[in-house]
PDB file of C-alpha atoms in Angstrom:
ATOM      1  CA  MET Q   8       0.000   0.000   0.000  1.00 89.00           C
ATOM      2  CA  ASP Q   9       2.125   2.823  -1.348  1.00 97.00           C
ATOM      3  CA  GLY Q  10       1.291   6.430  -2.217  1.00 98.00           C
ATOM      4  CA  ARG Q  11       3.097   9.518  -3.456  1.00 98.00           C
ATOM      5  CA  ALA Q  12       2.035  13.157  -3.795  1.00 98.00           C
ATOM      6  CA  SER Q  13       3.470  16.667  -4.161  1.00 98.00           C
ATOM      7  CA  ALA Q  14       2.386  20.118  -3.004  1.00 98.00           C
ATOM      8  CA  PRO Q  15       3.712  23.588  -3.859  1.00 98.00           C
ATOM      9  CA  ALA Q  16       5.175  26.125  -1.473  1.00 97.00           C
ATOM     10  CA  ALA Q  17       3.445  29.443  -0.854  1.00 97.00           C
ATOM     11  CA  GLY Q  18       4.177  33.092  -0.141  1.00 97.00           C
ATOM     12  CA  THR Q  19       2.323  35.483   2.114  1.00 97.00           C
ATOM     13  CA  VAL Q  20      -0.195  38.120   1.122  1.00 98.00           C
ATOM     14  CA  ILE Q  21      -1.653  38.571   4.636  1.00 98.00           C
ATOM     15  CA  ASN Q  22      -0.191  37.108   7.827  1.00 96.00           C
ATOM     16  CA  ALA Q  23      -3.043  35.768   9.969  1.00 96.00           C
ATOM     17  CA  LEU Q  24      -1.294  36.332  13.301  1.00 95.00           C
ATOM     18  CA  ALA Q  25      -2.726  39.835  13.669  1.00 96.00           C
ATOM     19  CA  THR Q  26      -6.436  39.214  13.078  1.00 97.00           C
ATOM     20  CA  GLY Q  27      -7.018  35.516  12.410  1.00 96.00           C
ATOM     21  CA  ARG Q  28      -7.628  36.180   8.714  1.00 97.00           C
ATOM     22  CA  GLY Q  29      -4.834  35.429   6.268  1.00 97.00           C
ATOM     23  CA  SER Q  30      -3.980  35.117   2.602  1.00 98.00           C
ATOM     24  CA  ALA Q  31      -1.298  33.265   0.645  1.00 98.00           C
ATOM     25  CA  PHE Q  32      -0.404  32.318  -2.922  1.00 98.00           C
ATOM     26  CA  ALA Q  33       1.144  29.151  -4.362  1.00 98.00           C
ATOM     27  CA  ILE Q  34       4.664  29.307  -5.782  1.00 98.00           C
ATOM     28  CA  ASP Q  35       6.521  26.852  -7.967  1.00 97.00           C
ATOM     29  CA  ARG Q  36       8.691  24.922  -5.539  1.00 96.00           C
ATOM     30  CA  GLU Q  37       7.492  21.606  -4.180  1.00 97.00           C
ATOM     31  CA  THR Q  38       7.575  19.104  -1.366  1.00 98.00           C
ATOM     32  CA  THR Q  39       6.975  15.446  -2.233  1.00 98.00           C
ATOM     33  CA  ALA Q  40       5.775  12.800   0.223  1.00 98.00           C
ATOM     34  CA  THR Q  41       6.081   9.035  -0.139  1.00 98.00           C
ATOM     35  CA  VAL Q  42       3.955   6.832   2.118  1.00 98.00           C
ATOM     36  CA  GLU Q  43       4.209   3.052   2.615  1.00 98.00           C
ATOM     37  CA  LEU Q  44       1.485   1.522   4.776  1.00 97.00           C
ATOM     38  CA  SER Q  45       1.554  -1.815   6.558  1.00 94.00           C
ATOM     39  CA  SER Q  46      -1.249  -3.788   8.181  1.00 89.00           C
ATOM     40  CA  ASN Q  47      -0.591  -2.399  11.662  1.00 80.00           C
ATOM     41  CA  GLY Q  48       1.945  -0.728  13.911  1.00 83.00           C
ATOM     42  CA  ASP Q  49       3.229   2.772  14.502  1.00 93.00           C
ATOM     43  CA  VAL Q  50       3.864   5.466  11.937  1.00 97.00           C
ATOM     44  CA  THR Q  51       7.468   6.612  11.532  1.00 96.00           C
ATOM     45  CA  GLY Q  52       8.709   9.474   9.409  1.00 97.00           C
ATOM     46  CA  THR Q  53      11.882  10.838   7.883  1.00 97.00           C
ATOM     47  CA  ILE Q  54      12.759  14.077   6.111  1.00 97.00           C
ATOM     48  CA  ALA Q  55      15.280  13.554   3.346  1.00 95.00           C
ATOM     49  CA  GLY Q  56      18.586  15.254   4.006  1.00 93.00           C
ATOM     50  CA  VAL Q  57      17.618  16.359   7.531  1.00 91.00           C
ATOM     51  CA  PRO Q  58      18.157  13.321   9.778  1.00 89.00           C
ATOM     52  CA  ASP Q  59      17.443  15.164  13.042  1.00 89.00           C
ATOM     53  CA  ALA Q  60      14.297  16.980  11.843  1.00 89.00           C
ATOM     54  CA  ASP Q  61      11.025  16.919  13.765  1.00 93.00           C
ATOM     55  CA  THR Q  62       8.783  14.411  11.954  1.00 97.00           C
ATOM     56  CA  ARG Q  63       5.737  14.621  14.221  1.00 97.00           C
ATOM     57  CA  LEU Q  64       3.700  16.631  11.702  1.00 97.00           C
ATOM     58  CA  ILE Q  65       3.998  14.210   8.807  1.00 98.00           C
ATOM     59  CA  GLU Q  66       3.485  11.234  11.095  1.00 98.00           C
ATOM     60  CA  ARG Q  67       0.328  12.813  12.523  1.00 98.00           C
ATOM     61  CA  CYS Q  68      -0.968  13.488   9.000  1.00 98.00           C
ATOM     62  CA  VAL Q  69      -0.705   9.786   8.183  1.00 98.00           C
ATOM     63  CA  GLU Q  70      -2.412   8.867  11.455  1.00 97.00           C
ATOM     64  CA  LEU Q  71      -5.358  11.198  10.860  1.00 98.00           C
ATOM     65  CA  VAL Q  72      -6.004   9.935   7.346  1.00 98.00           C
ATOM     66  CA  VAL Q  73      -5.787   6.336   8.542  1.00 97.00           C
ATOM     67  CA  GLU Q  74      -8.163   7.102  11.421  1.00 96.00           C
ATOM     68  CA  GLN Q  75     -10.718   8.499   8.977  1.00 96.00           C
ATOM     69  CA  TYR Q  76     -10.336   6.179   5.999  1.00 97.00           C
ATOM     70  CA  GLY Q  77      -8.126   3.259   6.967  1.00 96.00           C
ATOM     71  CA  ASP Q  78      -8.232   0.212   9.199  1.00 94.00           C
ATOM     72  CA  GLY Q  79      -5.521   0.716  11.781  1.00 94.00           C
ATOM     73  CA  GLN Q  80      -2.600   0.711   9.375  1.00 96.00           C
ATOM     74  CA  GLY Q  81       0.856   1.816  10.427  1.00 95.00           C
ATOM     75  CA  GLY Q  82       3.740   2.563   8.164  1.00 94.00           C
ATOM     76  CA  TRP Q  83       6.437   4.942   7.013  1.00 97.00           C
ATOM     77  CA  VAL Q  84       6.427   8.404   5.439  1.00 98.00           C
ATOM     78  CA  GLU Q  85       9.282  10.377   3.920  1.00 98.00           C
ATOM     79  CA  THR Q  86       9.250  13.914   2.560  1.00 98.00           C
ATOM     80  CA  GLU Q  87      11.812  15.491   0.262  1.00 98.00           C
ATOM     81  CA  SER Q  88      11.607  19.175  -0.443  1.00 96.00           C
ATOM     82  CA  GLU Q  89      12.765  22.086  -2.552  1.00 95.00           C
ATOM     83  CA  VAL Q  90      11.288  24.373   0.118  1.00 91.00           C
ATOM     84  CA  PRO Q  91      13.676  25.563   2.868  1.00 88.00           C
ATOM     85  CA  MET Q  92      12.431  24.790   6.358  1.00 85.00           C
ATOM     86  CA  ALA Q  93      11.504  27.554   8.827  1.00 80.00           C
ATOM     87  CA  ALA Q  94      11.947  30.196   6.131  1.00 85.00           C
ATOM     88  CA  GLY Q  95       8.397  31.575   5.900  1.00 88.00           C
ATOM     89  CA  LEU Q  96       7.609  29.686   2.686  1.00 92.00           C
ATOM     90  CA  LYS Q  97       5.064  27.321   4.231  1.00 93.00           C
ATOM     91  CA  SER Q  98       7.261  24.234   4.419  1.00 94.00           C
ATOM     92  CA  SER Q  99       5.066  22.710   7.147  1.00 94.00           C
ATOM     93  CA  SER Q 100       1.800  23.234   5.256  1.00 96.00           C
ATOM     94  CA  THR Q 101       3.394  21.936   2.074  1.00 97.00           C
ATOM     95  CA  ALA Q 102       4.673  18.792   3.794  1.00 97.00           C
ATOM     96  CA  ALA Q 103       1.316  18.214   5.479  1.00 98.00           C
ATOM     97  CA  ASN Q 104      -0.605  18.559   2.217  1.00 98.00           C
ATOM     98  CA  ALA Q 105       1.701  16.204   0.345  1.00 98.00           C
ATOM     99  CA  THR Q 106       1.547  13.661   3.169  1.00 98.00           C
ATOM    100  CA  VAL Q 107      -2.243  13.735   3.420  1.00 98.00           C
ATOM    101  CA  LEU Q 108      -2.626  13.172  -0.325  1.00 98.00           C
ATOM    102  CA  ALA Q 109       0.058  10.469  -0.409  1.00 98.00           C
ATOM    103  CA  THR Q 110      -1.690   8.605   2.426  1.00 98.00           C
ATOM    104  CA  CYS Q 111      -5.006   8.874   0.601  1.00 98.00           C
ATOM    105  CA  ASP Q 112      -3.272   7.507  -2.489  1.00 98.00           C
ATOM    106  CA  ALA Q 113      -1.916   4.567  -0.506  1.00 98.00           C
ATOM    107  CA  LEU Q 114      -5.396   3.799   0.839  1.00 97.00           C
ATOM    108  CA  GLY Q 115      -7.100   4.220  -2.534  1.00 97.00           C
ATOM    109  CA  VAL Q 116      -9.101   7.226  -1.295  1.00 97.00           C
ATOM    110  CA  THR Q 117     -10.029   9.574  -4.140  1.00 96.00           C
ATOM    111  CA  VAL Q 118      -9.604  13.288  -3.518  1.00 97.00           C
ATOM    112  CA  GLY Q 119     -11.483  15.945  -5.469  1.00 93.00           C
ATOM    113  CA  GLU Q 120     -14.966  17.264  -6.171  1.00 86.00           C
ATOM    114  CA  SER Q 121     -16.372  13.803  -6.885  1.00 87.00           C
ATOM    115  CA  GLY Q 122     -14.091  11.969  -4.466  1.00 87.00           C
ATOM    116  CA  ALA Q 123     -14.481  10.794  -0.901  1.00 92.00           C
ATOM    117  CA  LEU Q 124     -12.498  13.808   0.330  1.00 97.00           C
ATOM    118  CA  SER Q 125     -12.484  17.331  -1.087  1.00 97.00           C
ATOM    119  CA  TYR Q 126      -9.193  19.162  -1.530  1.00 98.00           C
ATOM    120  CA  GLU Q 127     -10.346  21.779   0.986  1.00 98.00           C
ATOM    121  CA  ASN Q 128     -11.016  19.134   3.607  1.00 98.00           C
ATOM    122  CA  ALA Q 129      -7.733  17.426   2.791  1.00 98.00           C
ATOM    123  CA  ALA Q 130      -6.018  20.720   3.641  1.00 98.00           C
ATOM    124  CA  ARG Q 131      -8.036  20.901   6.863  1.00 98.00           C
ATOM    125  CA  LEU Q 132      -6.708  17.474   7.890  1.00 98.00           C
ATOM    126  CA  GLY Q 133      -3.164  18.798   7.560  1.00 98.00           C
ATOM    127  CA  VAL Q 134      -4.119  21.905   9.550  1.00 97.00           C
ATOM    128  CA  ARG Q 135      -5.551  19.692  12.290  1.00 97.00           C
ATOM    129  CA  ALA Q 136      -2.315  17.707  12.382  1.00 97.00           C
ATOM    130  CA  ALA Q 137      -0.280  20.932  12.637  1.00 96.00           C
ATOM    131  CA  ARG Q 138      -2.374  22.071  15.589  1.00 95.00           C
ATOM    132  CA  ASP Q 139      -2.134  18.659  17.234  1.00 96.00           C
ATOM    133  CA  VAL Q 140       1.683  18.744  17.227  1.00 95.00           C
ATOM    134  CA  GLY Q 141       2.011  22.468  17.967  1.00 90.00           C
ATOM    135  CA  VAL Q 142       3.897  23.696  14.883  1.00 87.00           C
ATOM    136  CA  THR Q 143       1.455  26.522  14.162  1.00 84.00           C
ATOM    137  CA  VAL Q 144      -0.143  29.385  16.065  1.00 80.00           C
ATOM    138  CA  THR Q 145      -3.063  30.144  13.730  1.00 80.00           C
ATOM    139  CA  GLY Q 146      -3.608  26.715  12.166  1.00 81.00           C
ATOM    140  CA  ALA Q 147      -2.301  28.170   8.895  1.00 94.00           C
ATOM    141  CA  PHE Q 148      -5.342  27.318   6.787  1.00 98.00           C
ATOM    142  CA  ASP Q 149      -4.379  30.248   4.548  1.00 98.00           C
ATOM    143  CA  ASP Q 150      -1.029  28.649   3.762  1.00 97.00           C
ATOM    144  CA  ALA Q 151      -2.458  25.140   3.519  1.00 98.00           C
ATOM    145  CA  SER Q 152      -5.305  26.159   1.206  1.00 98.00           C
ATOM    146  CA  ALA Q 153      -3.033  28.104  -1.159  1.00 98.00           C
ATOM    147  CA  SER Q 154      -0.678  25.125  -1.387  1.00 98.00           C
ATOM    148  CA  MET Q 155      -3.474  22.573  -1.760  1.00 98.00           C
ATOM    149  CA  LEU Q 156      -5.692  24.505  -4.202  1.00 98.00           C
ATOM    150  CA  GLY Q 157      -3.217  26.734  -6.035  1.00 98.00           C
ATOM    151  CA  GLY Q 158      -3.740  30.398  -6.838  1.00 98.00           C
ATOM    152  CA  VAL Q 159      -4.418  32.943  -4.104  1.00 98.00           C
ATOM    153  CA  THR Q 160      -6.642  32.186  -1.119  1.00 98.00           C
ATOM    154  CA  VAL Q 161      -8.063  34.351   1.663  1.00 98.00           C
ATOM    155  CA  THR Q 162      -9.195  32.508   4.782  1.00 98.00           C
ATOM    156  CA  ASP Q 163     -10.467  32.843   8.311  1.00 98.00           C
ATOM    157  CA  ASN Q 164      -8.015  30.720  10.264  1.00 97.00           C
ATOM    158  CA  THR Q 165     -10.133  30.810  13.403  1.00 96.00           C
ATOM    159  CA  THR Q 166     -12.829  28.761  11.656  1.00 97.00           C
ATOM    160  CA  ASP Q 167     -10.811  27.232   8.785  1.00 97.00           C
ATOM    161  CA  GLU Q 168     -13.153  28.913   6.322  1.00 98.00           C
ATOM    162  CA  LEU Q 169     -12.183  29.746   2.747  1.00 98.00           C
ATOM    163  CA  LEU Q 170     -13.346  33.353   2.239  1.00 98.00           C
ATOM    164  CA  ALA Q 171     -12.117  33.907  -1.319  1.00 98.00           C
ATOM    165  CA  ARG Q 172      -9.967  32.315  -3.993  1.00 97.00           C
ATOM    166  CA  GLY Q 173      -8.369  34.037  -6.964  1.00 97.00           C
ATOM    167  CA  THR Q 174      -5.660  33.578  -9.543  1.00 94.00           C
ATOM    168  CA  ALA Q 175      -2.433  35.470 -10.043  1.00 92.00           C
ATOM    169  CA  ASP Q 176      -0.034  35.053 -12.934  1.00 93.00           C
ATOM    170  CA  TRP Q 177       3.147  36.443 -11.421  1.00 96.00           C
ATOM    171  CA  ASP Q 178       6.835  36.001 -11.637  1.00 98.00           C
ATOM    172  CA  VAL Q 179       8.083  35.706  -8.071  1.00 98.00           C
ATOM    173  CA  LEU Q 180      11.386  36.644  -6.456  1.00 98.00           C
ATOM    174  CA  VAL Q 181      12.345  35.144  -3.102  1.00 97.00           C
ATOM    175  CA  TRP Q 182      15.178  36.149  -0.799  1.00 97.00           C
ATOM    176  CA  THR Q 183      15.869  33.688   2.017  1.00 94.00           C
ATOM    177  CA  PRO Q 184      18.501  34.764   4.582  1.00 92.00           C
ATOM    178  CA  ASP Q 185      20.690  32.157   6.221  1.00 87.00           C
ATOM    179  CA  GLU Q 186      18.891  32.350   9.580  1.00 79.00           C
ATOM    180  CA  ARG Q 187      15.613  30.561  10.304  1.00 66.00           C
ATOM    181  CA  ALA Q 188      12.421  31.636  12.115  1.00 63.00           C
ATOM    182  CA  PHE Q 189       9.856  29.165  13.448  1.00 62.00           C
ATOM    183  CA  SER Q 190       6.222  30.273  13.238  1.00 61.00           C
ATOM    184  CA  ALA Q 191       5.350  28.815  16.625  1.00 59.00           C
ATOM    185  CA  ASP Q 192       7.938  31.101  18.236  1.00 63.00           C
ATOM    186  CA  ALA Q 193       6.464  34.358  16.876  1.00 73.00           C
ATOM    187  CA  ASP Q 194       5.499  37.094  19.340  1.00 83.00           C
ATOM    188  CA  VAL Q 195       1.731  37.050  18.853  1.00 85.00           C
ATOM    189  CA  ALA Q 196       1.111  40.026  21.153  1.00 90.00           C
ATOM    190  CA  ARG Q 197       3.339  42.270  19.031  1.00 92.00           C
ATOM    191  CA  CYS Q 198       1.630  41.025  15.871  1.00 93.00           C
ATOM    192  CA  GLU Q 199      -1.798  41.857  17.267  1.00 94.00           C
ATOM    193  CA  ARG Q 200      -0.747  45.499  17.705  1.00 96.00           C
ATOM    194  CA  VAL Q 201      -0.668  45.958  13.912  1.00 97.00           C
ATOM    195  CA  ALA Q 202      -4.188  44.523  13.507  1.00 97.00           C
ATOM    196  CA  PRO Q 203      -5.810  47.816  12.376  1.00 98.00           C
ATOM    197  CA  VAL Q 204      -3.309  48.127   9.533  1.00 98.00           C
ATOM    198  CA  VAL Q 205      -3.622  44.467   8.596  1.00 98.00           C
ATOM    199  CA  GLU Q 206      -7.438  44.733   8.541  1.00 98.00           C
ATOM    200  CA  VAL Q 207      -7.089  47.334   5.787  1.00 98.00           C
ATOM    201  CA  ALA Q 208      -4.729  45.052   3.888  1.00 98.00           C
ATOM    202  CA  THR Q 209      -7.126  42.129   4.274  1.00 98.00           C
ATOM    203  CA  GLU Q 210      -9.981  44.086   2.724  1.00 98.00           C
ATOM    204  CA  GLN Q 211      -7.674  44.851  -0.201  1.00 98.00           C
ATOM    205  CA  ALA Q 212      -6.923  41.143  -0.583  1.00 98.00           C
ATOM    206  CA  LEU Q 213     -10.629  40.294  -0.515  1.00 98.00           C
ATOM    207  CA  ALA Q 214     -11.109  42.859  -3.288  1.00 98.00           C
ATOM    208  CA  GLY Q 215      -8.368  41.201  -5.348  1.00 97.00           C
ATOM    209  CA  THR Q 216      -5.800  43.978  -4.912  1.00 97.00           C
ATOM    210  CA  TYR Q 217      -3.192  41.469  -3.847  1.00 98.00           C
ATOM    211  CA  GLU Q 218       0.004  43.406  -4.548  1.00 98.00           C
ATOM    212  CA  ARG Q 219      -1.069  46.400  -2.466  1.00 97.00           C
ATOM    213  CA  ALA Q 220      -2.328  44.108   0.288  1.00 98.00           C
ATOM    214  CA  MET Q 221       0.925  42.203   0.576  1.00 98.00           C
ATOM    215  CA  THR Q 222       3.006  45.362   0.660  1.00 98.00           C
ATOM    216  CA  VAL Q 223       0.961  46.869   3.497  1.00 98.00           C
ATOM    217  CA  ASN Q 224       1.113  43.545   5.326  1.00 97.00           C
ATOM    218  CA  GLY Q 225       4.857  43.236   4.785  1.00 97.00           C
ATOM    219  CA  LEU Q 226       5.719  46.635   6.177  1.00 97.00           C
ATOM    220  CA  ALA Q 227       3.452  46.089   9.177  1.00 97.00           C
ATOM    221  CA  PHE Q 228       4.929  42.704  10.024  1.00 96.00           C
ATOM    222  CA  CYS Q 229       8.515  43.854   9.534  1.00 96.00           C
ATOM    223  CA  ALA Q 230       7.763  46.322  12.319  1.00 95.00           C
ATOM    224  CA  ALA Q 231       5.921  43.778  14.489  1.00 95.00           C
ATOM    225  CA  LEU Q 232       8.543  41.039  14.139  1.00 94.00           C
ATOM    226  CA  ASP Q 233      11.594  43.315  14.052  1.00 93.00           C
ATOM    227  CA  PHE Q 234      12.736  42.518  10.513  1.00 94.00           C
ATOM    228  CA  PRO Q 235      14.377  45.193   8.335  1.00 95.00           C
ATOM    229  CA  THR Q 236      12.238  47.156   5.884  1.00 97.00           C
ATOM    230  CA  ALA Q 237      15.206  47.824   3.577  1.00 97.00           C
ATOM    231  CA  PRO Q 238      14.549  44.762   1.353  1.00 97.00           C
ATOM    232  CA  ALA Q 239      10.929  45.838   0.868  1.00 97.00           C
ATOM    233  CA  MET Q 240      11.909  49.424   0.099  1.00 97.00           C
ATOM    234  CA  ALA Q 241      14.474  48.224  -2.459  1.00 97.00           C
ATOM    235  CA  ALA Q 242      11.779  46.155  -4.160  1.00 98.00           C
ATOM    236  CA  LEU Q 243       9.198  48.955  -4.221  1.00 97.00           C
ATOM    237  CA  GLU Q 244      11.363  50.942  -6.587  1.00 95.00           C
ATOM    238  CA  HIS Q 245      10.503  48.319  -9.220  1.00 97.00           C
ATOM    239  CA  VAL Q 246       7.368  46.339  -8.254  1.00 97.00           C
ATOM    240  CA  ALA Q 247       4.070  46.950  -6.463  1.00 94.00           C
ATOM    241  CA  GLY Q 248       3.953  43.766  -4.395  1.00 98.00           C
ATOM    242  CA  VAL Q 249       6.457  42.731  -1.726  1.00 98.00           C
ATOM    243  CA  SER Q 250       6.110  41.210   1.728  1.00 98.00           C
ATOM    244  CA  LEU Q 251       7.860  39.508   4.563  1.00 97.00           C
ATOM    245  CA  SER Q 252       6.662  35.941   4.026  1.00 96.00           C
ATOM    246  CA  GLY Q 253       5.037  34.360   7.048  1.00 92.00           C
ATOM    247  CA  THR Q 254       6.993  35.158  10.188  1.00 91.00           C
ATOM    248  CA  GLY Q 255      10.150  35.476   8.094  1.00 90.00           C
ATOM    249  CA  PRO Q 256      12.924  35.507   7.441  1.00 94.00           C
ATOM    250  CA  SER Q 257      12.149  35.252   3.692  1.00 95.00           C
ATOM    251  CA  TYR Q 258      10.843  38.140   1.606  1.00 97.00           C
ATOM    252  CA  VAL Q 259       8.779  37.651  -1.555  1.00 98.00           C
ATOM    253  CA  ALA Q 260       8.213  40.126  -4.373  1.00 98.00           C
ATOM    254  CA  VAL Q 261       5.842  39.684  -7.321  1.00 98.00           C
ATOM    255  CA  GLY Q 262       5.595  41.309 -10.710  1.00 96.00           C
ATOM    256  CA  GLU Q 263       7.059  41.082 -14.201  1.00 96.00           C
ATOM    257  CA  ARG Q 264      10.341  39.234 -14.598  1.00 97.00           C
ATOM    258  CA  ASP Q 265      12.299  42.139 -16.095  1.00 97.00           C
ATOM    259  CA  ARG Q 266      11.368  44.289 -13.113  1.00 97.00           C
ATOM    260  CA  LEU Q 267      12.135  41.511 -10.643  1.00 98.00           C
ATOM    261  CA  THR Q 268      15.618  41.055 -12.062  1.00 97.00           C
ATOM    262  CA  LYS Q 269      16.338  44.613 -10.915  1.00 97.00           C
ATOM    263  CA  VAL Q 270      15.114  43.689  -7.433  1.00 98.00           C
ATOM    264  CA  GLN Q 271      17.263  40.570  -7.585  1.00 97.00           C
ATOM    265  CA  GLU Q 272      20.325  42.727  -8.187  1.00 97.00           C
ATOM    266  CA  ALA Q 273      19.575  44.634  -4.979  1.00 97.00           C
ATOM    267  CA  TRP Q 274      18.707  41.569  -2.910  1.00 97.00           C
ATOM    268  CA  SER Q 275      21.782  39.681  -4.092  1.00 95.00           C
ATOM    269  CA  GLU Q 276      23.831  42.125  -2.032  1.00 95.00           C
ATOM    270  CA  TYR Q 277      22.386  40.492   1.097  1.00 95.00           C
ATOM    271  CA  ASP Q 278      23.654  37.230   2.586  1.00 94.00           C
ATOM    272  CA  GLY Q 279      21.478  34.236   1.770  1.00 94.00           C
ATOM    273  CA  ASP Q 280      19.786  32.734  -1.277  1.00 95.00           C
ATOM    274  CA  THR Q 281      17.893  34.779  -3.886  1.00 96.00           C
ATOM    275  CA  TRP Q 282      15.912  32.962  -6.565  1.00 95.00           C
ATOM    276  CA  LEU Q 283      13.300  33.572  -9.250  1.00 97.00           C
ATOM    277  CA  THR Q 284      10.263  31.372  -9.751  1.00 97.00           C
ATOM    278  CA  THR Q 285       6.589  31.800 -10.681  1.00 98.00           C
ATOM    279  CA  SER Q 286       3.205  31.657  -9.005  1.00 98.00           C
ATOM    280  CA  ARG Q 287       1.149  28.485  -9.398  1.00 97.00           C
ATOM    281  CA  THR Q 288      -2.508  28.268 -10.373  1.00 96.00           C
ATOM    282  CA  ASP Q 289      -2.580  24.498  -9.752  1.00 96.00           C
ATOM    283  CA  GLY Q 290      -2.099  23.027  -6.340  1.00 97.00           C
ATOM    284  CA  ALA Q 291      -1.216  19.687  -4.744  1.00 98.00           C
ATOM    285  CA  ARG Q 292      -1.486  16.485  -6.726  1.00 97.00           C
ATOM    286  CA  THR Q 293      -1.076  12.730  -6.427  1.00 96.00           C
ATOM    287  CA  GLU Q 294       1.770  11.339  -8.515  1.00 88.00           C
TER     288      GLU Q 294
END
């Protein structure tokens, strides 16, 4: 009983830590999960290339799918990823989505509009697993839904409700510094202080003005989380949309490629990894 699935990473439009409502968009880097189920026993997990990584999230994803659709199976799950961990690019949501779909694949559970499980509810299973193991503050349904469904999503993370979904055909520039920042460690009280500003940005996202929304969000959360605004200001000379992604440390900028190459020149002066990719209108898939 084997299964395999992939899910794309995502960047932030609105960080949900301030108000409970968030927004994210899928980007073209992936995490792949491979699941092998046995008749019984525990679930064990590994993350390729990171032997000491915390595997509780992917193990819990397998357990929840088995609880709902299986018959007490145990097994093994491995994820391999193009998405840097703890960088604000939704590595946890991406891994959870891929693992949920791979487990469904192993069990022969169809996912989709006419399947036993909708893609939205598949994302909610991963969100539940993330809450169960404590790797998220908000539940991150915004991140999970963008990765699972593709495009841009706006959600209420307090109720795991999808408020809006749109498409965006962007080139995307990402700068990831060498340091890492774990979402569960974010100072929620400081984030809540920028709620009035983020509410304005959220209304812009709901209206489809994503670039403006992410820029307002990014500047607000740089202040709340004590990240520099210089990368955002360098980007705004050339593009309309730039944000701190998640709780950092990565920054994402969106726009036309020729304009983003100018931003890349500026960001390449910083330590870390700067790379160009694109947004994704398709989401997670079984392989």
